[in-house]
Short mmCIF file of C-alpha atoms in Angstrom, two decimals:
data_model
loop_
_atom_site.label_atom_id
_atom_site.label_comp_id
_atom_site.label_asym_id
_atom_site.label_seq_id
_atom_site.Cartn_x
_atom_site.Cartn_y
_atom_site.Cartn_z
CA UNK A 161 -146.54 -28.20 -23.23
CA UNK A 162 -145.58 -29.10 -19.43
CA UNK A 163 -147.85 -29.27 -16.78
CA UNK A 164 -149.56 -26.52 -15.50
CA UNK A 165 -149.07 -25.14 -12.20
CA UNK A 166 -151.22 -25.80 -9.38
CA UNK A 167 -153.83 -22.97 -8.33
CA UNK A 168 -154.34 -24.18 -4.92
CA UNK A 169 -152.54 -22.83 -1.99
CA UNK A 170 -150.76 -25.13 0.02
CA UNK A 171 -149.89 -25.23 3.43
CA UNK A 172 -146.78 -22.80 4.11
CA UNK A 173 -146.89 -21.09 0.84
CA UNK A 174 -146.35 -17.60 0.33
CA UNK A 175 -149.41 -16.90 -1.47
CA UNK A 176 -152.06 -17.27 0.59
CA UNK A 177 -153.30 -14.80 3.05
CA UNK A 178 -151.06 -13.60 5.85
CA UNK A 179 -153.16 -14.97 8.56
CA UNK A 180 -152.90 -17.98 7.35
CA UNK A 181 -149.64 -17.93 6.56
CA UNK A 182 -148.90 -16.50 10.68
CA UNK A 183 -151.38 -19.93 11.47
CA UNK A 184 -148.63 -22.23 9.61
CA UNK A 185 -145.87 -20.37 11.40
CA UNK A 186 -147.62 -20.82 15.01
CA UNK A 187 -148.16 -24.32 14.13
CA UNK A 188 -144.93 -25.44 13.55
CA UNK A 189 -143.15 -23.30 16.14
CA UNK A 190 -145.81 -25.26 18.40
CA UNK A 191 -145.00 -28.56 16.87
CA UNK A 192 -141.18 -27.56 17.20
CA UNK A 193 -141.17 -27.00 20.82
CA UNK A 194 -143.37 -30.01 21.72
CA UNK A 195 -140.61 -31.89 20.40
CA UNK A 196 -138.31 -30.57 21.94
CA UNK A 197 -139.99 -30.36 25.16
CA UNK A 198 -140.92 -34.28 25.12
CA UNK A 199 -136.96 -35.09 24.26
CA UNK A 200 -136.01 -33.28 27.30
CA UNK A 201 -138.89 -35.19 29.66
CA UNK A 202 -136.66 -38.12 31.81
CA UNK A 203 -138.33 -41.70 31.66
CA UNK A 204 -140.34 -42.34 34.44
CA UNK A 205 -139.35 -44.13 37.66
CA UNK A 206 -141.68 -46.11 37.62
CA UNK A 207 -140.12 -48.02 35.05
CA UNK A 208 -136.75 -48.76 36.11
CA UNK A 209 -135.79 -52.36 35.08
CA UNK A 210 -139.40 -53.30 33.72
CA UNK A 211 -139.18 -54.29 30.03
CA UNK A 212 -140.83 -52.18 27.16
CA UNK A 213 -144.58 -53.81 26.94
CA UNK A 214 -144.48 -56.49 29.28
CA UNK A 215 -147.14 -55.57 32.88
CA UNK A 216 -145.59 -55.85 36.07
CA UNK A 217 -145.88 -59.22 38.16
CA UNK A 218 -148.18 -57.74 40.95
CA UNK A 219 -150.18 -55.61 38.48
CA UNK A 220 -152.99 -58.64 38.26
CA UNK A 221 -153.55 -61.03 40.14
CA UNK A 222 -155.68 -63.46 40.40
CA UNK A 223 -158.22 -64.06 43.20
CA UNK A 224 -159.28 -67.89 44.50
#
């Protein structure tokens, strides 16, 4: 004999309830467009020239 099937509902599955299954949809037409939204965003100008994790010059300094 082979393994038996699983019971449980999982996430996106057609078998469980169709609220559920409309949550699932939201949330990944949500995620989706987040995405997309965040790819679209330009970098900020702030930034121009500064290198990825290193604090700008001015940012501290020290006091004597």
């Amino acid at each position: 004999m082979g393994p038996r099937p699983s019971l449980v509902p999982k996430a996106g599955d057609l078998l469980v309830c169709a609220p559920c299954h409309t949550d699932d949809i939201t949330r990944r037409e949500a995620a989706d467009a987040a995405r997309e939204q965040a790819a679209m965003q330009p970098a900020p100008e702030g930034d121009r020239g500064q290198e990825p994790g290193k604090a700008r010059r001015g940012l501290f300094r020290r006091r004597g």
